[in-house]
Coordinates of C-alpha atoms in Angstrom, one line a residue:
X132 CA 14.6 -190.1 -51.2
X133 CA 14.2 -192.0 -53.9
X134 CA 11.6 -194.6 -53.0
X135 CA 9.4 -191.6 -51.7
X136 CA 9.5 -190.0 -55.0
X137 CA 8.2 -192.8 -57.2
X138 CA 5.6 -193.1 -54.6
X139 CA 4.8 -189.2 -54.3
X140 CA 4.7 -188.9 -58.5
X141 CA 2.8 -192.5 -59.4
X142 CA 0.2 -191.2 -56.7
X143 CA -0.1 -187.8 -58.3
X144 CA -0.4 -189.4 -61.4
X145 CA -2.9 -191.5 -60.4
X146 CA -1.7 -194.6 -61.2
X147 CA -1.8 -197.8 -59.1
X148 CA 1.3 -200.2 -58.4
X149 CA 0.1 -202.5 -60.6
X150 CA -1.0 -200.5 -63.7
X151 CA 3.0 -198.7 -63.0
X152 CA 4.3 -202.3 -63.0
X153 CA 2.6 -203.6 -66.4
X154 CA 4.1 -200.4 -67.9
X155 CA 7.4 -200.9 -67.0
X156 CA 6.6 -205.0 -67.0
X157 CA 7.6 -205.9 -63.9
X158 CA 5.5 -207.5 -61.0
X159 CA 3.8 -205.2 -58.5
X160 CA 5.8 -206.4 -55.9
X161 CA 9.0 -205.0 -57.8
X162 CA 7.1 -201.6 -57.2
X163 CA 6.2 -202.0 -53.8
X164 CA 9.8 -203.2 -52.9
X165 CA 11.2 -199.5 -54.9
X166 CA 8.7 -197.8 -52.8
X167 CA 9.5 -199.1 -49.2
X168 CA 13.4 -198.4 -50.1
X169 CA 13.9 -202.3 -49.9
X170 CA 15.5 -202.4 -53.5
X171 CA 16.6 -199.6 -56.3
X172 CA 16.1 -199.6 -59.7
X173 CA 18.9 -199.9 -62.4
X174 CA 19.5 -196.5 -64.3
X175 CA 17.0 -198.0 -67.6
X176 CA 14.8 -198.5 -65.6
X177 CA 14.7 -195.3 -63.4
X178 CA 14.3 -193.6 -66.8
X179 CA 11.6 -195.3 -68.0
X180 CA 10.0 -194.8 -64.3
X181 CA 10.6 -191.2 -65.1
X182 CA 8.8 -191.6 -68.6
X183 CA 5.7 -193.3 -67.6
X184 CA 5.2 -190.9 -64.6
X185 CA 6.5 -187.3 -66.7
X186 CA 8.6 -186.5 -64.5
X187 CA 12.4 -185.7 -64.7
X188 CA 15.2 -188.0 -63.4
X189 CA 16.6 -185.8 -61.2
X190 CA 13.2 -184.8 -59.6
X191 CA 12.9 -188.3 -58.9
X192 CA 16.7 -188.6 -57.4
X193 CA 15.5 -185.4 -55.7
X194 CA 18.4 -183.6 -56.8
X195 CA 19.0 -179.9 -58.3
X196 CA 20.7 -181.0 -61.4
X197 CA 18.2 -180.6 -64.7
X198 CA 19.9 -182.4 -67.4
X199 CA 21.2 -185.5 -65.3
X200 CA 23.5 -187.9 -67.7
X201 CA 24.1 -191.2 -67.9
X202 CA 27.3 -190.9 -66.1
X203 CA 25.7 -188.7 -63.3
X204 CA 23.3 -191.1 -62.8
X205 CA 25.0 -194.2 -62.5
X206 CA 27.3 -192.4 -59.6
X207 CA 24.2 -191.4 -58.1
X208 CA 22.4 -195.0 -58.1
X209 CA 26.0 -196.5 -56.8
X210 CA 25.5 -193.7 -54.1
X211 CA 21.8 -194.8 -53.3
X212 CA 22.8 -198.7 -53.0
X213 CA 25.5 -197.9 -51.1
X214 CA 23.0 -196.2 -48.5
X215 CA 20.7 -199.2 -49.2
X216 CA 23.1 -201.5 -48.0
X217 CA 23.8 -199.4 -45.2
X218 CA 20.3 -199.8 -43.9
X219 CA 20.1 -203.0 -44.4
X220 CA 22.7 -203.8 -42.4
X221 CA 22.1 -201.6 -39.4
X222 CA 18.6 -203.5 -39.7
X223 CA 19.9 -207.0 -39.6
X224 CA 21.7 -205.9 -36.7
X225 CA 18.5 -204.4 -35.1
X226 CA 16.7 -207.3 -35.9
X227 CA 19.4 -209.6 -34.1
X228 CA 19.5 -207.2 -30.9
X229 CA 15.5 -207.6 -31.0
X230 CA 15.9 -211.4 -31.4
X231 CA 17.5 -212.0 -28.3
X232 CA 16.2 -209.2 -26.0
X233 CA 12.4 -211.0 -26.8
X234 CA 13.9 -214.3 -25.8
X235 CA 14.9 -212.5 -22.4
X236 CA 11.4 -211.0 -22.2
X237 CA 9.6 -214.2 -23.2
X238 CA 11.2 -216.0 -20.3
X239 CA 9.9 -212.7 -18.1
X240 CA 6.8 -212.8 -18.6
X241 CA 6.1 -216.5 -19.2
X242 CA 7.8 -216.9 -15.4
X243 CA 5.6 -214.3 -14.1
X244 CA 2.6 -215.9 -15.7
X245 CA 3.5 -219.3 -14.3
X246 CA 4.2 -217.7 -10.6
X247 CA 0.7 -215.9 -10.9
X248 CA -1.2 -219.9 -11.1
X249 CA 1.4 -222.1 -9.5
X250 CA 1.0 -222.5 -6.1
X251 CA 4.0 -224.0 -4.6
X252 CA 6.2 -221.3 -3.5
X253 CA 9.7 -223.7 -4.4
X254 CA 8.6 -224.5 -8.1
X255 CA 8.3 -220.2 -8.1
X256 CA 11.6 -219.4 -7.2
X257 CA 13.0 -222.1 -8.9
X258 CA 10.8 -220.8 -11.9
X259 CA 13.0 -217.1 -11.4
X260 CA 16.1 -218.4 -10.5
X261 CA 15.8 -220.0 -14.5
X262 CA 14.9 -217.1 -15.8
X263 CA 17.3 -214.9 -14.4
X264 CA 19.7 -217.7 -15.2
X265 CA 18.8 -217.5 -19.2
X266 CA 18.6 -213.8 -19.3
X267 CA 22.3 -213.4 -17.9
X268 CA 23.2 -216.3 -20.2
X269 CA 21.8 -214.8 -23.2
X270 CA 23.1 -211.4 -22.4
X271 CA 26.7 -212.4 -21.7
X272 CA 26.7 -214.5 -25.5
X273 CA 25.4 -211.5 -27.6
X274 CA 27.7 -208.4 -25.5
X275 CA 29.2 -207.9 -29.1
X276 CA 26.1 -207.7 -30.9
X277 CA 24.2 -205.6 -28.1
X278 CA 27.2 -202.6 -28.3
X279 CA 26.9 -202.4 -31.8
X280 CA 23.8 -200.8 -32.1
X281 CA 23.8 -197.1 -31.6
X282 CA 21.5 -195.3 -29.3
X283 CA 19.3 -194.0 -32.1
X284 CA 18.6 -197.1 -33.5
X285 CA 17.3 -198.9 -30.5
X286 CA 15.9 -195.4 -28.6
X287 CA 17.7 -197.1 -25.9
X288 CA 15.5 -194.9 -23.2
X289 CA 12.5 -196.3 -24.2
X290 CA 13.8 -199.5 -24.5
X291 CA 15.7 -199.5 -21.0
X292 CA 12.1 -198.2 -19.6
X293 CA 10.7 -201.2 -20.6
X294 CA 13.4 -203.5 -19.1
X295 CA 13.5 -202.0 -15.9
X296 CA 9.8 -202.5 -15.7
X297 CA 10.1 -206.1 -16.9
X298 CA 12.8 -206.7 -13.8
X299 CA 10.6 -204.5 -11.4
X300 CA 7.8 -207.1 -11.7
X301 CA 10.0 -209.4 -11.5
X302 CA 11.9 -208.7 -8.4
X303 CA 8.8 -208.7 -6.8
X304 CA 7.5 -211.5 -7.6
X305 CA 11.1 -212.9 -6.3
X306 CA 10.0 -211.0 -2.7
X307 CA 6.7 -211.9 -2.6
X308 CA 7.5 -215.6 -2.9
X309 CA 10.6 -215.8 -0.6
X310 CA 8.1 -214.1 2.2
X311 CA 5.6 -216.3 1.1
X312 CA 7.7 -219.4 1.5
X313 CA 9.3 -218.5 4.9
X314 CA 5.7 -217.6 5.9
X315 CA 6.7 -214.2 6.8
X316 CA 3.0 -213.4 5.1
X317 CA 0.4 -215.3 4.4
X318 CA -2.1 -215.1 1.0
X319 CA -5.6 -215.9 1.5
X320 CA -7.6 -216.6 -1.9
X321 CA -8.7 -212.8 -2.2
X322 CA -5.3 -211.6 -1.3
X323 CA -4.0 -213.5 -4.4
X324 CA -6.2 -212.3 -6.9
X325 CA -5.9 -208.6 -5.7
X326 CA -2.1 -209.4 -5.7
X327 CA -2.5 -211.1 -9.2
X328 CA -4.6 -208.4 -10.7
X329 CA -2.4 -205.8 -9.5
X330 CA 0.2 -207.1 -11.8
X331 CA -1.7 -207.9 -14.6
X332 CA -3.6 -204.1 -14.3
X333 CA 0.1 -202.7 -14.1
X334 CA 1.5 -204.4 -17.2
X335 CA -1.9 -203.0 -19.3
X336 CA -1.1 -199.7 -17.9
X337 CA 2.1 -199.3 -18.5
X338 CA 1.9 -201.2 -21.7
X339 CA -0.3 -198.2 -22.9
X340 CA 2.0 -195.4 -21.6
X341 CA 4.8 -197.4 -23.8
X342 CA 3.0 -197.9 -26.9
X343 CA 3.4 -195.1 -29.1
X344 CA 6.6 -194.5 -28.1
X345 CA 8.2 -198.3 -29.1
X346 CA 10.2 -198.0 -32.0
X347 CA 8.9 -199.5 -35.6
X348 CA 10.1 -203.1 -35.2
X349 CA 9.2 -206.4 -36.3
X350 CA 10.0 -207.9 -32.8
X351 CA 8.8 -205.5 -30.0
X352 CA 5.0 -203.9 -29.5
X353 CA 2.1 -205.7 -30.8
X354 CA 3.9 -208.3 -33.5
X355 CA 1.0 -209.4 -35.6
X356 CA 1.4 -210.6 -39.6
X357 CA 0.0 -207.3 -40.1
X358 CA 1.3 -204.8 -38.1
X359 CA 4.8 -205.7 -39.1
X360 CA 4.7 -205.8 -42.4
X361 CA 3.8 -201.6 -42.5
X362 CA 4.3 -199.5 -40.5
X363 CA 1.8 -197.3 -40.4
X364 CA -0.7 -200.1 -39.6
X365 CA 2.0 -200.6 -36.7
X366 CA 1.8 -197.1 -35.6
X367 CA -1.9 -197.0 -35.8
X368 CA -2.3 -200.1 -33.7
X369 CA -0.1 -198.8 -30.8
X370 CA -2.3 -195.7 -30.7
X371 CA -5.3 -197.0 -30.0
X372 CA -3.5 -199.6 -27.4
X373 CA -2.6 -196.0 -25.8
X374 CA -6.2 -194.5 -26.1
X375 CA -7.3 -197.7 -24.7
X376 CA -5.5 -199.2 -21.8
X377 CA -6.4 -197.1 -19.2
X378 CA -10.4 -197.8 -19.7
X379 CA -9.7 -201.3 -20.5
X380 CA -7.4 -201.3 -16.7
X381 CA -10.5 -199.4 -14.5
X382 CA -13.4 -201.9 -16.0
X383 CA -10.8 -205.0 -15.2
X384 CA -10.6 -203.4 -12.0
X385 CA -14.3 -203.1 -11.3
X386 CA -14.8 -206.3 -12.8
X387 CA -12.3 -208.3 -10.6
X388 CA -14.0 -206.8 -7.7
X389 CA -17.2 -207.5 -8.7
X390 CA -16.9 -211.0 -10.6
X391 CA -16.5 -214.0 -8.5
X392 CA -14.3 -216.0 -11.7
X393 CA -11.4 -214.1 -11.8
X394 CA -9.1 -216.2 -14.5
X395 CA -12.3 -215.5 -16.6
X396 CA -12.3 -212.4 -16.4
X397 CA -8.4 -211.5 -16.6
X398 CA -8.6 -213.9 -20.0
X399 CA -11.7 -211.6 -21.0
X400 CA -9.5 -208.3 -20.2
X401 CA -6.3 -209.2 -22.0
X402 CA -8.4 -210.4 -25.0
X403 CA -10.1 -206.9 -25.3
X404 CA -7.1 -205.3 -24.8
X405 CA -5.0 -207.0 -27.9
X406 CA -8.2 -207.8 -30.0
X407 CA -9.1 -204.2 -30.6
X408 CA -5.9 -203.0 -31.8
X409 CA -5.4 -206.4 -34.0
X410 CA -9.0 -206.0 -35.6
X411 CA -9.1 -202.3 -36.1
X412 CA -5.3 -202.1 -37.3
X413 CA -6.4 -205.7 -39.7
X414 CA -9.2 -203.8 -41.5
X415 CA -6.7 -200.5 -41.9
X416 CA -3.9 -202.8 -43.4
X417 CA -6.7 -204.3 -45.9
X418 CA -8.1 -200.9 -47.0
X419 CA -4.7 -199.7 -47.8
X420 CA -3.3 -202.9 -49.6
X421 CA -6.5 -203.1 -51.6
X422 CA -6.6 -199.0 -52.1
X423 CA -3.4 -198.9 -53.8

């Protein structure tokens, strides 16, 4: 592709963005944007790209074609914005899609959180019956918008993984408070934090199973200023929440069991767990800004 090309040859050349973009005088951004595929360069320009970085047009096109003229290339541009456009489009949608399935998400988990510290059992399943409300609410306004994303684009498995976990905690949290309220069982103190870090020890776990399989987006995974602005950074930062999670999950365990202040050490857990991705994926995102 195109945008891989100018990146590929300016590298080679050893030129930076910037020293390419005060030849061609443009801003760097204008480089970067050619680069990421966000926007194409007219024909003059692509020639002069070609110029400053001795390489052919159609090397750079990444076609066969030697002696490319004007006429070629302007069909061949129209082609590439076409494609452009294309993406864009099939992005906006995936972005939508995103949109509304971390609204339904949000309300998941911020009703699980809420069920994990409130103790009256109504204000829980009235907490549930909400969310499940909203989700179906949201769902039933966006049917259009969900079916028009193909599978590929939202690797529907993995996302469909992740839901049916979502409503898997969720249903039993529903149980565990109707059997709670009808005093079928009763909680003492240590039987709610086992139960509570249970939960919490299963959504780390499972979160690092998921993580390197989430598809690049800038509304699932870890969603950090960073992280979703490249996507390498992105990738690198779920890795290390895979390599991670399950040491993180057995020293929360040990810890629970061994630490009187459990909310303490929960908040100290989930901290560890996000922070280490977010710093070490930070000072990756730095190094390359500042390397190119």
């Amino acid at each position: 592709m195109l945008h891989d090309n100018i990146r590929y040859f300016r590298k080679a050349k050893g030129m930076s963005q910037e020293e390419l973009a005060q030849k061609l005088n443009v801003v760097r951004q204008t480089i970067s944007k050619w680069e990421k595929g966000i926007s194409i360069p007219d024909a003059d320009i692509l020639i002069r790209i070609s110029e400053c970085l001795d390489v052919s047009v159609s090397r750079l096109l990444g076609i066969k074609e030697d002696n490319i003229d004007r006429l070629k290339l302007s069909q061949e541009l129209v082609k590439l914005n076409a494609r452009l456009l294309k993406k864009e489009e099939r992005e906006r949608l995936v972005k939508k899609v995103n949109q509304k399935r971390g609204l339904i998400l949000l309300f998941s988990f911020l009703t699980m959180f809420l069920m994990l510290i409130l103790k009256n059992e109504i204000a829980s399943i009235l907490l549930v019956g909400l969310c499940v409300l909203v989700s179906v609410i949201v769902l039933y306004r966006n049917l259009t918008l969900f079916t028009s994303i193909t599978t590929d684009d939202m690797k529907i498995g993995i996302l469909r993984c992740i839901t049916f976990f979502n409503f898997g905690i969720l249903i039993i949290g529903i149980l565990f408070s109707l059997l709670i309220a009808f005093d079928i069982i009763i909680f003492t103190e240590n039987s709610e934090k086992m139960f509570a870090m249970s939960i919490v020890s299963c959504v780390m776990f499972f979160g690092g199973i998921i993580s390197s399989k989430l598809p690049y987006s800038k509304h699932t995974g870890l969603r950090l200023p960073w992280t979703v602005q490249d996507k390498e950074t992105w990738s690198i930062a779920h890795r290390i929440i895979e390599h991670i999670s399950l040491p993180i999950v057995l020293l929360y365990i040990a810890c629970t069991l061994s630490i009187d202040n459990f909310e303490f050490v929960t908040l100290v857990a989930m901290l560890v767990w996000i922070g280490i991705p977010a710093i070490i994926s930070y000072i990756f995102f730095k190094q390359k800004i500042y390397g190119q």
